[in-house]
Short mmCIF file of C-alpha atoms and ligand atoms in Angstrom, two decimals:
data_model
loop_
_atom_site.label_atom_id
_atom_site.label_comp_id
_atom_site.label_asym_id
_atom_site.label_seq_id
_atom_site.Cartn_x
_atom_site.Cartn_y
_atom_site.Cartn_z
CA UNK A 282 -26.06 29.12 -0.87
CA UNK A 283 -27.84 25.93 -1.92
CA UNK A 284 -29.99 26.16 -5.04
CA UNK A 285 -33.70 26.07 -4.22
CA UNK A 286 -35.83 23.79 -6.39
CA UNK A 287 -39.55 24.45 -6.05
CA UNK A 288 -41.94 21.78 -7.30
CA UNK A 289 -45.64 22.57 -7.70
CA UNK A 290 -48.42 21.46 -9.99
CA UNK A 291 -48.86 24.96 -11.36
CA UNK A 292 -45.95 27.25 -12.15
CA UNK A 293 -46.44 30.93 -13.06
CA UNK A 294 -47.60 31.26 -16.67
CA UNK A 295 -44.81 33.28 -18.27
CA UNK A 296 -46.80 33.96 -21.44
CA UNK A 297 -50.07 35.17 -19.88
CA UNK A 298 -50.89 38.45 -18.21
CA UNK A 299 -53.51 36.59 -16.14
CA UNK A 300 -53.27 36.58 -12.37
CA UNK A 301 -51.41 33.51 -11.05
CA UNK A 302 -52.96 31.42 -8.24
CA UNK A 303 -52.27 32.00 -4.54
CA UNK A 304 -49.46 29.48 -4.42
CA UNK A 305 -47.59 31.05 -7.31
CA UNK A 306 -48.01 34.54 -5.81
CA UNK A 307 -46.79 33.42 -2.37
CA UNK A 308 -43.66 31.79 -3.82
CA UNK A 309 -42.96 34.42 -6.45
CA UNK A 310 -41.31 36.83 -3.98
CA UNK A 311 -38.87 34.20 -2.67
CA UNK A 312 -37.95 32.91 -6.12
CA UNK A 313 -37.33 36.40 -7.49
CA UNK A 314 -35.00 37.23 -4.56
CA UNK A 315 -33.25 33.91 -4.08
CA UNK A 316 -33.33 32.48 -7.61
CA UNK A 317 -33.46 28.77 -8.34
CA UNK A 318 -35.45 26.31 -10.38
CA UNK A 319 -39.25 25.94 -10.52
CA UNK A 320 -40.56 22.62 -11.82
CA UNK A 321 -44.17 21.69 -12.62
CA UNK A 322 -46.94 21.36 -15.17
CA UNK A 323 -46.73 23.71 -18.16
CA UNK A 324 -50.51 24.24 -18.14
CA UNK A 325 -50.65 22.53 -21.58
CA UNK A 326 -52.01 19.17 -22.67
CA UNK A 327 -50.32 17.21 -25.46
CA UNK A 328 -50.96 13.80 -26.95
CA UNK A 329 -47.31 12.75 -26.63
CA UNK A 330 -45.47 14.93 -24.07
CA UNK A 331 -42.04 15.82 -25.37
CA UNK A 332 -40.18 15.85 -22.05
CA UNK A 333 -38.99 18.83 -20.03
CA UNK A 334 -39.11 22.35 -21.52
CA UNK A 335 -36.59 24.77 -19.97
CA UNK A 336 -37.13 28.53 -19.90
CA UNK A 337 -34.39 30.62 -18.32
CA UNK A 338 -35.20 34.04 -16.87
CA UNK A 339 -32.90 36.42 -14.99
CA UNK A 340 -33.45 34.76 -11.61
CA UNK A 341 -35.42 31.58 -12.13
CA UNK A 342 -35.16 28.59 -14.45
CA UNK A 343 -38.60 27.18 -15.22
CA UNK A 344 -38.69 23.47 -16.07
CA UNK A 345 -42.11 22.27 -17.17
CA UNK A 346 -43.76 19.20 -18.59
CA UNK A 347 -47.03 18.87 -20.50
CA UNK A 348 -49.72 16.47 -19.28
CA UNK A 349 -51.48 13.93 -21.48
CA UNK A 350 -55.26 14.21 -21.76
CA UNK A 351 -55.66 11.20 -19.43
CA UNK A 352 -53.26 12.70 -16.87
CA UNK A 353 -55.13 15.99 -16.99
CA UNK A 354 -58.46 14.24 -16.53
CA UNK A 355 -57.40 11.66 -13.94
CA UNK A 356 -54.46 13.18 -12.04
CA UNK A 357 -55.59 16.86 -12.03
CA UNK A 358 -59.40 16.94 -12.45
CA UNK A 359 -59.96 13.47 -10.99
CA UNK A 360 -57.81 12.49 -8.04
CA UNK A 361 -56.44 15.93 -7.12
CA UNK A 362 -59.60 18.01 -7.48
CA UNK A 363 -62.47 15.52 -7.15
CA UNK A 364 -60.96 13.30 -4.40
CA UNK A 365 -58.21 15.00 -2.41
CA UNK A 366 -59.54 18.58 -2.61
CA UNK A 367 -63.00 17.88 -1.12
CA UNK A 368 -61.71 15.43 1.50
CA UNK A 369 -58.89 17.69 2.66
CA UNK A 370 -61.53 20.43 3.07
CA UNK A 371 -63.72 18.05 5.12
CA UNK A 372 -66.39 17.82 2.41
CA UNK A 373 -66.20 14.05 1.84
CA UNK A 374 -69.68 13.88 0.31
CA UNK A 375 -68.28 15.71 -2.71
CA UNK A 376 -65.60 13.06 -3.29
CA UNK A 377 -65.84 11.09 -6.54
CA UNK A 378 -63.42 8.22 -6.07
CA UNK A 379 -62.38 6.00 -8.94
CA UNK A 380 -59.55 3.47 -9.06
CA UNK A 381 -58.25 4.58 -12.47
CA UNK A 382 -57.81 8.19 -11.25
CA UNK A 383 -55.88 6.98 -8.21
CA UNK A 384 -53.53 4.94 -10.41
CA UNK A 385 -52.95 7.78 -12.85
CA UNK A 386 -52.32 10.18 -9.93
CA UNK A 387 -49.50 7.97 -8.66
CA UNK A 388 -48.16 7.33 -12.19
CA UNK A 389 -48.13 11.06 -13.03
CA UNK A 390 -46.24 11.80 -9.82
CA UNK A 391 -43.75 9.07 -10.82
CA UNK A 392 -43.36 10.62 -14.28
CA UNK A 393 -42.73 14.01 -12.67
CA UNK A 394 -40.08 12.45 -10.40
CA UNK A 395 -38.42 10.79 -13.42
CA UNK A 396 -38.32 14.13 -15.24
CA UNK A 397 -37.05 16.09 -12.22
CA UNK A 398 -34.25 13.83 -10.95
CA UNK A 399 -31.83 14.38 -13.89
CA UNK A 400 -32.17 18.15 -13.39
CA UNK A 401 -31.11 18.05 -9.73
CA UNK A 402 -27.59 19.02 -8.64
CA UNK A 403 -25.68 18.09 -5.50
CA UNK A 404 -26.53 20.52 -2.66
CA UNK A 405 -29.98 21.41 -4.01
CA UNK A 406 -32.84 21.98 -1.56
CA UNK A 407 -36.13 20.56 -2.85
CA UNK A 408 -39.44 22.13 -1.77
CA UNK A 409 -42.59 20.27 -2.90
CA UNK A 410 -46.01 21.97 -2.75
CA UNK A 411 -49.55 20.89 -2.19
CA UNK A 412 -52.00 18.04 -2.59
CA UNK A 413 -51.27 17.25 -6.23
CA UNK A 414 -47.84 15.98 -5.23
CA UNK A 415 -48.27 14.06 -1.95
CA UNK A 416 -46.31 11.00 -3.21
CA UNK A 417 -43.35 12.99 -4.56
CA UNK A 418 -41.05 12.96 -1.47
CA UNK A 419 -41.01 9.13 -1.44
CA UNK A 420 -40.69 8.90 -5.23
CA UNK A 421 -37.63 11.17 -5.15
CA UNK A 422 -36.02 9.19 -2.30
CA UNK A 423 -36.66 5.96 -4.23
CA UNK A 424 -34.72 7.48 -7.13
CA UNK A 425 -31.70 8.13 -4.92
CA UNK A 426 -32.30 11.79 -4.04
CA UNK A 427 -30.55 12.51 -0.71
CA UNK A 428 -31.14 16.26 -0.80
CA UNK A 429 -33.19 17.93 1.95
CA UNK A 430 -36.84 17.62 0.89
CA UNK A 431 -39.53 19.89 2.30
CA UNK A 432 -43.27 19.60 1.71
CA UNK A 433 -45.84 22.33 2.31
CA UNK A 434 -49.59 21.73 2.30
CA UNK A 435 -51.43 24.91 1.26
CA UNK A 436 -54.86 23.44 2.02
CA UNK A 437 -56.23 22.15 5.36
CA UNK A 438 -55.60 18.64 6.71
CA UNK A 439 -58.80 17.01 8.07
CA UNK A 440 -59.44 14.77 11.07
CA UNK A 441 -57.98 11.23 10.67
CA UNK A 442 -61.38 9.53 10.13
CA UNK A 443 -62.10 11.92 7.28
CA UNK A 444 -58.68 11.50 5.64
CA UNK A 445 -58.97 7.71 5.90
CA UNK A 446 -61.72 7.65 3.25
CA UNK A 447 -59.28 8.69 0.51
CA UNK A 448 -58.32 5.65 -1.56
CA UNK A 449 -54.71 4.78 -0.66
CA UNK A 450 -54.77 7.06 2.40
CA UNK A 451 -52.00 5.14 4.17
CA UNK A 452 -49.78 5.04 1.13
CA UNK A 453 -50.13 8.81 0.68
CA UNK A 454 -49.21 9.50 4.30
CA UNK A 455 -46.25 7.14 4.15
CA UNK A 456 -45.00 8.84 0.97
CA UNK A 457 -45.24 12.30 2.54
CA UNK A 458 -43.22 11.09 5.53
CA UNK A 459 -40.18 10.64 3.27
CA UNK A 460 -39.71 14.44 3.49
CA UNK A 461 -37.42 16.01 6.13
CA UNK A 462 -39.92 18.72 6.95
CA UNK A 463 -43.69 18.97 6.43
CA UNK A 464 -45.30 22.38 6.80
CA UNK A 465 -48.94 23.31 7.47
CA UNK A 466 -50.97 26.51 7.60
CA UNK A 467 -52.22 26.09 11.20
CA UNK A 468 -51.46 24.05 14.35
CA UNK A 469 -54.83 22.29 13.82
CA UNK A 470 -53.76 21.00 10.39
CA UNK A 471 -50.43 19.84 11.82
CA UNK A 472 -52.13 18.03 14.72
CA UNK A 473 -54.66 16.35 12.40
CA UNK A 474 -51.81 15.12 10.20
CA UNK A 475 -49.85 13.79 13.19
CA UNK A 476 -52.98 12.04 14.49
CA UNK A 477 -53.66 10.48 11.06
CA UNK A 478 -50.04 9.30 10.75
CA UNK A 479 -50.32 7.76 14.23
CA UNK A 480 -53.66 6.05 13.70
CA UNK A 481 -53.14 4.85 10.13
CA UNK A 482 -49.42 4.09 10.17
CA UNK A 483 -48.44 3.83 13.83
CA UNK A 484 -46.10 6.85 13.52
CA UNK A 485 -45.13 8.24 16.94
CA UNK A 486 -45.12 11.91 17.86
CA UNK A 487 -42.21 13.26 19.90
CA UNK A 488 -43.15 16.61 21.40
CA UNK A 489 -45.01 19.01 19.13
CA UNK A 490 -42.89 18.89 16.07
CA UNK A 491 -41.35 15.49 15.40
CA UNK A 492 -42.86 12.34 13.97
CA UNK A 493 -41.01 9.06 13.99
CA UNK A 494 -41.89 6.47 11.40
CA UNK A 495 -40.00 3.56 9.85
CA UNK A 496 -36.76 4.55 11.60
CA UNK A 497 -37.01 8.13 10.26
CA UNK A 498 -37.53 11.42 12.04
CA UNK A 499 -39.74 13.92 10.21
CA UNK A 500 -40.13 17.51 11.41
CA UNK A 501 -43.60 19.12 11.40
CA UNK A 502 -43.99 22.90 11.32
CA UNK A 503 -46.62 25.64 11.07
CA UNK A 504 -46.05 28.40 8.49
CA UNK A 505 -49.15 30.53 7.81
CA UNK A 506 -48.91 31.89 4.26
CA UNK A 507 -48.68 35.67 4.07
CA UNK A 508 -49.21 38.43 1.54
CA UNK A 509 -47.16 41.59 1.11
CA UNK A 510 -49.47 43.83 3.22
CA UNK A 511 -47.74 47.16 2.56
CA UNK A 512 -47.52 46.49 -1.17
CA UNK A 513 -51.23 45.57 -1.30
CA UNK A 514 -52.17 48.65 0.76
CA UNK A 515 -50.28 50.81 -1.74
CA UNK A 516 -52.04 49.07 -4.65
CA UNK A 517 -55.41 49.82 -3.02
CA UNK A 518 -54.46 53.48 -2.50
CA UNK A 519 -53.42 53.76 -6.13
CA UNK A 520 -56.73 52.23 -7.26
CA UNK A 521 -58.97 54.18 -4.88
CA UNK A 522 -59.93 56.50 -7.75
CA UNK A 523 -59.09 54.36 -10.77
CA UNK A 524 -61.56 54.42 -13.66
CA UNK A 525 -62.96 51.01 -12.60
CA UNK A 526 -63.44 52.10 -8.97
CA UNK A 527 -65.03 55.38 -10.03
CA UNK A 528 -67.50 53.53 -12.27
CA UNK A 529 -68.45 51.17 -9.46
CA UNK A 530 -68.79 54.06 -6.98
CA UNK A 531 -70.97 56.02 -9.39
CA UNK A 532 -73.21 52.99 -9.94
CA UNK A 533 -73.74 52.65 -6.18
CA UNK A 534 -74.66 56.22 -5.34
CA UNK A 535 -75.16 56.30 -1.54
CA UNK A 536 -75.51 52.55 -1.17
CA UNK A 537 -73.06 50.62 0.97
CA UNK A 538 -71.15 47.85 -0.80
CA UNK A 539 -70.86 44.25 0.44
CA UNK A 540 -68.07 42.45 -1.42
CA UNK A 541 -67.19 38.78 -1.89
CA UNK A 542 -64.22 37.71 -4.07
CA UNK A 543 -63.57 34.01 -4.50
CA UNK A 544 -62.81 31.31 -7.00
CA UNK A 545 -66.09 29.61 -7.88
CA UNK A 546 -65.34 26.63 -5.65
CA UNK A 547 -67.57 24.44 -3.43
CA UNK A 548 -65.30 25.07 -0.44
CA UNK A 549 -65.94 28.82 -0.52
CA UNK A 550 -69.42 28.67 1.02
CA UNK A 551 -71.01 30.77 -1.73
CA UNK A 552 -74.46 29.15 -1.59
CA UNK A 553 -74.66 29.70 2.18
CA UNK A 554 -73.38 33.27 1.79
CA UNK A 555 -76.07 34.16 -0.74
CA UNK A 556 -78.66 32.50 1.50
CA UNK A 557 -77.49 34.78 4.33
CA UNK A 558 -77.92 37.86 2.14
CA UNK A 559 -81.35 36.68 1.03
CA UNK A 560 -82.40 36.25 4.67
CA UNK A 561 -80.97 39.65 5.61
CA UNK A 562 -83.01 41.40 2.90
CA UNK A 563 -86.16 39.47 3.80
CA UNK A 564 -85.90 40.41 7.50
CA UNK A 565 -84.70 43.99 7.02
CA UNK A 566 -86.86 45.69 4.40
CA UNK A 567 -85.27 49.00 5.45
CA UNK A 568 -82.05 47.88 3.72
CA UNK A 569 -83.73 47.83 0.31
CA UNK A 570 -82.09 50.38 -1.90
CA UNK A 571 -79.45 51.00 0.80
CA UNK A 572 -76.99 48.18 0.07
CA UNK A 573 -75.65 46.23 -2.90
CA UNK A 574 -73.74 42.98 -2.79
CA UNK A 575 -71.08 42.35 -5.44
CA UNK A 576 -69.87 38.77 -5.67
CA UNK A 577 -66.86 38.16 -7.89
CA UNK A 578 -66.87 34.39 -8.45
CA UNK A 579 -64.00 33.59 -10.80
CA UNK A 580 -64.82 30.47 -12.81
CA UNK A 581 -62.44 27.65 -11.88
CA UNK A 582 -61.94 23.92 -12.65
CA UNK A 583 -64.97 23.85 -14.95
CA UNK A 584 -64.04 20.33 -16.18
CA UNK A 585 -65.04 18.98 -12.74
CA UNK A 586 -68.79 18.24 -12.48
CA UNK A 587 -69.18 19.62 -8.92
CA UNK A 588 -67.83 22.98 -10.08
CA UNK A 589 -70.20 23.15 -13.05
CA UNK A 590 -73.13 22.21 -10.79
CA UNK A 591 -72.13 24.94 -8.35
CA UNK A 592 -72.09 27.56 -11.07
CA UNK A 593 -75.61 26.56 -12.18
CA UNK A 594 -76.84 26.62 -8.54
CA UNK A 595 -75.37 30.08 -7.94
CA UNK A 596 -76.91 31.48 -11.10
CA UNK A 597 -80.33 30.16 -10.02
CA UNK A 598 -79.92 31.55 -6.52
CA UNK A 599 -78.76 34.97 -7.73
CA UNK A 600 -81.76 35.15 -10.07
CA UNK A 601 -84.09 34.24 -7.20
CA UNK A 602 -82.65 36.95 -4.92
CA UNK A 603 -82.95 39.66 -7.55
CA UNK A 604 -86.45 38.55 -8.57
CA UNK A 605 -87.65 38.36 -4.96
CA UNK A 606 -86.10 41.54 -3.52
CA UNK A 607 -85.24 43.67 -6.55
CA UNK A 608 -87.06 46.88 -7.46
CA UNK A 609 -87.38 48.49 -10.87
CA UNK A 610 -84.58 50.86 -9.87
CA UNK A 611 -82.54 48.60 -7.53
CA UNK A 612 -80.67 45.32 -8.11
CA UNK A 613 -79.61 43.86 -4.74
CA UNK A 614 -77.01 41.40 -6.05
CA UNK A 615 -74.42 41.58 -8.82
CA UNK A 616 -72.47 38.44 -9.75
CA UNK A 617 -69.41 38.45 -12.00
CA UNK A 618 -68.22 34.94 -12.91
CA UNK A 619 -64.68 35.84 -13.98
CA UNK A 620 -61.51 37.07 -12.31
CA UNK A 621 -60.82 40.79 -12.18
CA UNK A 622 -57.27 42.22 -12.27
CA UNK A 623 -55.50 42.51 -8.93
CA UNK A 624 -55.38 46.33 -8.88
CA UNK A 625 -59.08 46.61 -9.73
CA UNK A 626 -59.89 44.21 -6.90
CA UNK A 627 -57.79 46.23 -4.45
CA UNK A 628 -59.79 49.36 -5.39
CA UNK A 629 -63.11 47.53 -4.97
CA UNK A 630 -62.03 46.24 -1.56
CA UNK A 631 -61.19 49.77 -0.39
CA UNK A 632 -64.63 50.96 -1.50
CA UNK A 633 -66.48 48.22 0.43
CA UNK A 634 -68.22 48.63 3.77
CA UNK A 635 -68.26 44.86 4.36
CA UNK A 636 -65.92 42.11 3.11
CA UNK A 637 -67.46 38.63 3.04
CA UNK A 638 -64.92 35.81 3.33
CA UNK A 639 -66.93 32.81 4.46
CA UNK A 640 -65.39 29.55 3.18
CA UNK A 641 -66.71 26.31 4.68
CA UNK A 642 -63.03 25.52 5.19
CA UNK A 643 -59.88 27.11 3.83
CA UNK A 644 -56.16 26.53 4.33
CA UNK A 645 -55.51 30.26 4.84
CA UNK A 646 -57.52 32.54 2.50
CA UNK A 647 -55.34 35.40 1.33
CA UNK A 648 -58.39 37.45 0.22
CA UNK A 649 -59.13 38.06 3.93
CA UNK A 650 -55.63 39.49 4.47
CA UNK A 651 -55.85 41.53 1.26
CA UNK A 652 -59.20 43.00 2.36
CA UNK A 653 -57.60 44.23 5.59
CA UNK A 654 -54.57 45.65 3.80
CA UNK A 655 -56.78 47.47 1.26
CA UNK A 656 -58.80 49.51 3.80
CA UNK A 657 -58.61 53.22 4.46
CA UNK A 658 -57.50 53.31 8.15
CA UNK A 659 -59.73 56.36 8.80
CA UNK A 660 -62.88 54.77 7.42
CA UNK A 661 -62.27 51.02 7.21
CA UNK A 662 -64.70 48.34 6.12
CA UNK A 663 -65.60 45.37 8.35
CA UNK A 664 -64.45 41.84 7.62
CA UNK A 665 -66.99 39.02 8.12
CA UNK A 666 -64.77 35.94 8.25
CA UNK A 667 -65.36 32.20 8.52
CA UNK A 668 -64.04 30.58 11.69
CA UNK A 669 -62.84 27.74 9.47
CA UNK A 670 -60.42 29.79 7.37
CA UNK A 671 -56.79 29.57 8.52
CA UNK A 672 -56.72 33.41 8.46
CA UNK A 673 -59.21 33.49 11.39
CA UNK A 674 -56.37 32.64 13.82
CA UNK A 675 -54.62 35.90 12.97
CA UNK A 676 -57.57 38.19 12.09
CA UNK A 677 -59.44 38.07 15.37
CA UNK A 678 -60.71 41.63 14.84
CA UNK A 679 -63.05 40.29 12.15
CA UNK A 680 -66.65 39.27 12.89
CA UNK A 681 -66.03 35.52 13.04
CA UNK A 682 -68.96 33.41 11.80
CA UNK A 683 -70.06 29.84 11.20
CA UNK A 684 -70.21 29.67 7.38
CA UNK A 685 -72.76 26.83 7.51
CA UNK A 686 -75.27 29.04 9.33
CA UNK A 687 -76.90 31.67 7.06
CA UNK A 688 -78.81 33.22 9.98
CA UNK A 689 -75.67 33.80 12.00
CA UNK A 690 -73.97 35.29 8.93
CA UNK A 691 -76.97 37.56 8.23
CA UNK A 692 -76.75 38.82 11.82
CA UNK A 693 -73.04 39.52 11.44
CA UNK A 694 -73.61 41.43 8.18
CA UNK A 695 -76.30 43.47 9.96
CA UNK A 696 -73.83 44.23 12.80
CA UNK A 697 -71.17 45.21 10.30
CA UNK A 698 -73.56 47.65 8.57
CA UNK A 699 -74.54 49.23 11.90
CA UNK A 700 -71.03 49.39 13.34
CA UNK A 701 -69.74 52.76 14.52
CA UNK A 702 -66.68 54.25 12.88
CA UNK A 703 -64.77 53.94 16.20
CA UNK A 704 -65.40 50.21 16.43
CA UNK A 705 -64.56 49.73 12.76
CA UNK A 706 -61.23 51.50 13.36
CA UNK A 707 -60.45 49.46 16.50
CA UNK A 708 -61.16 46.19 14.78
CA UNK A 709 -59.17 47.19 11.69
CA UNK A 710 -56.15 48.26 13.81
CA UNK A 711 -56.08 44.92 15.58
CA UNK A 712 -56.11 43.09 12.22
CA UNK A 713 -53.53 45.36 10.63
CA UNK A 714 -51.21 44.83 13.62
CA UNK A 715 -51.53 41.07 13.07
CA UNK A 716 -50.31 41.26 9.47
CA UNK A 717 -48.26 44.43 9.04
CA UNK A 718 -44.97 42.80 10.07
CA UNK A 719 -45.44 39.75 7.86
CA UNK A 720 -44.52 39.14 4.23
CA UNK A 721 -44.67 36.40 1.62
CA UNK A 722 -40.88 36.62 1.37
CA UNK A 723 -40.38 36.05 5.13
CA UNK A 724 -42.81 33.11 4.94
CA UNK A 725 -40.72 31.46 2.20
CA UNK A 726 -37.43 32.17 3.95
CA UNK A 727 -38.79 30.83 7.23
CA UNK A 728 -39.73 27.52 5.65
CA UNK A 729 -36.38 27.13 3.88
CA UNK A 730 -34.44 27.84 7.11
CA UNK A 731 -36.54 25.29 8.98
CA UNK A 732 -35.97 22.73 6.22
CA UNK A 733 -32.19 23.13 6.45
CA UNK A 734 -32.36 22.65 10.26
CA UNK A 735 -34.63 19.64 9.98
CA UNK A 736 -32.28 17.96 7.52
CA UNK A 737 -29.23 18.69 9.71
CA UNK A 738 -30.87 17.29 12.79
CA UNK A 739 -32.00 14.15 10.92
CA UNK A 740 -28.42 13.55 9.71
CA UNK A 741 -27.00 14.22 13.21
CA UNK A 742 -29.37 11.70 14.76
CA UNK A 743 -28.48 9.15 12.09
CA UNK A 744 -24.71 9.75 12.53
CA UNK A 745 -25.00 9.41 16.31
CA UNK A 746 -26.99 6.23 15.76
CA UNK A 747 -29.59 7.62 18.15
CA UNK A 748 -32.08 4.93 19.01
CA UNK A 749 -35.62 5.69 17.86
CA UNK A 750 -37.71 5.59 21.03
CA UNK A 751 -40.19 2.74 21.27
CA UNK A 752 -43.66 4.17 21.54
CA UNK A 753 -47.00 2.47 21.95
CA UNK A 754 -48.82 1.41 18.80
CA UNK A 755 -52.16 3.11 18.08
CA UNK A 756 -54.77 1.87 20.53
CA UNK A 757 -57.59 1.59 18.07
CA UNK A 758 -56.73 1.38 14.41
CA UNK A 759 -59.31 2.73 11.98
CA UNK A 760 -61.29 -0.20 10.62
CA UNK A 761 -62.24 1.20 7.22
CA UNK A 762 -60.97 -0.72 4.17
CA UNK A 763 -57.50 0.60 3.41
CA UNK A 764 -55.33 -0.43 0.51
CA UNK A 765 -51.63 -0.37 1.42
CA UNK A 766 -49.37 -0.98 -1.53
O1 F6P B 10 -55.31 26.55 -2.67
C1 F6P B 10 -54.65 25.77 -3.57
C2 F6P B 10 -54.45 26.41 -4.94
O2 F6P B 10 -53.44 25.70 -5.60
C3 F6P B 10 -54.10 27.89 -4.87
O3 F6P B 10 -52.77 28.09 -4.70
C4 F6P B 10 -54.61 28.42 -6.18
O4 F6P B 10 -55.03 29.73 -6.11
C5 F6P B 10 -55.75 27.53 -6.50
O5 F6P B 10 -55.62 26.36 -5.73
C6 F6P B 10 -55.80 27.35 -8.00
O6 F6P B 10 -56.21 26.10 -8.38
P1 F6P B 10 -55.89 25.49 -9.80
O7 F6P B 10 -54.40 25.38 -9.93
O8 F6P B 10 -56.59 24.18 -9.79
O9 F6P B 10 -56.46 26.44 -10.82
#
């Protein structure tokens, strides 16, 4: 079996007991079963990075590098999180572009490629993850790597006009196309990418899943990220009466719980969600004293100005809701601005009557799947879910809402609170059926199998000297200023 080399900005923190991010959780199952090497940022900043640090564990070798302060500021906070993140989530107004950040982003990717190449062995499979590392496939090829290279984008891909506002948009697309296989969360993300590659680079699409560019065939695929639903259901059962769950239950009395659990991130629609709750309380005075909303908003990326501004805005809004609707003996909204352990969260989810997952846009959103898995099938809670989360394609039993429209969301929350037990069960069953046969492990294996096939078929076409079909150039190229280096 070929060794699998995973490359991602963040690797699991082996020293911390803290919860790893979604990407690390999704890949953890595959790496523990298959073994291999995991390369990425150590999570540390040092003035003069000392090169690659290797940590061997039973199954996985972790190879990490430190970032310099400028790389952390410009590659991670700057270009990755203040340019690519908002644009990929179709929130271009939040983009803070700056030429220096773009240069450091490319240079940091090049430094990562330089550090990785000497660690690669013949017959390795390389799997690159997410928006921090868009240039890596081309940088590895330029350094003579012939191994199969896969790329998976965990976040959404926007419409071509939106993507084109990223500085160096064409260069980024061209660099991604050096991979054998590019994976997306949904068919919409895949189609947006193919359309952008066509309009900005003249790449041609053959059928659904092949792009041809610069004499190369690149396979496109859709691989929705999954959780381990049975494992999470068991965790929720175990935590149904944990000390933390009991304390929360006791504090609620007979009130029904509305729960949100997100990173404190502008894409998560938190301001609109709180506005919906505020409207619901204003229009339904009978709910006073009958419901409580708990919003876990784990602080995240606090070095980025937009994230700090969001935290301040949420604190103001939460204060306004409690001041306006609160009673001496009732606080309508509780906000906790830090992460809670996974088991505690599973217990809270099981206790909730309504789960609020309303991102403005989201690649997948694993919290939505976890909420479903955590429910008691006899007395399940209702999921209110954004139409613009990747998870909405699978979880059609949720109340699907427009996260930009607080009134529509308030109506959906009202419906969820009034819903009969029969309807709650029906909706829950349909959602459970959609996820019960899935797993994070199968997701990882599915991508790796598709990567091996894509590489084989590219080599077969090359060996057979198959002509690349001539296809029409894009009719109407985008006329925005584009730097192509
Ligand atoms: O959605 C992308 C992602 O990388 C997730 O995998 C992860 O949970 C989150 O962003 C964490 O972001 P960061 O690494 O910036 O803390």
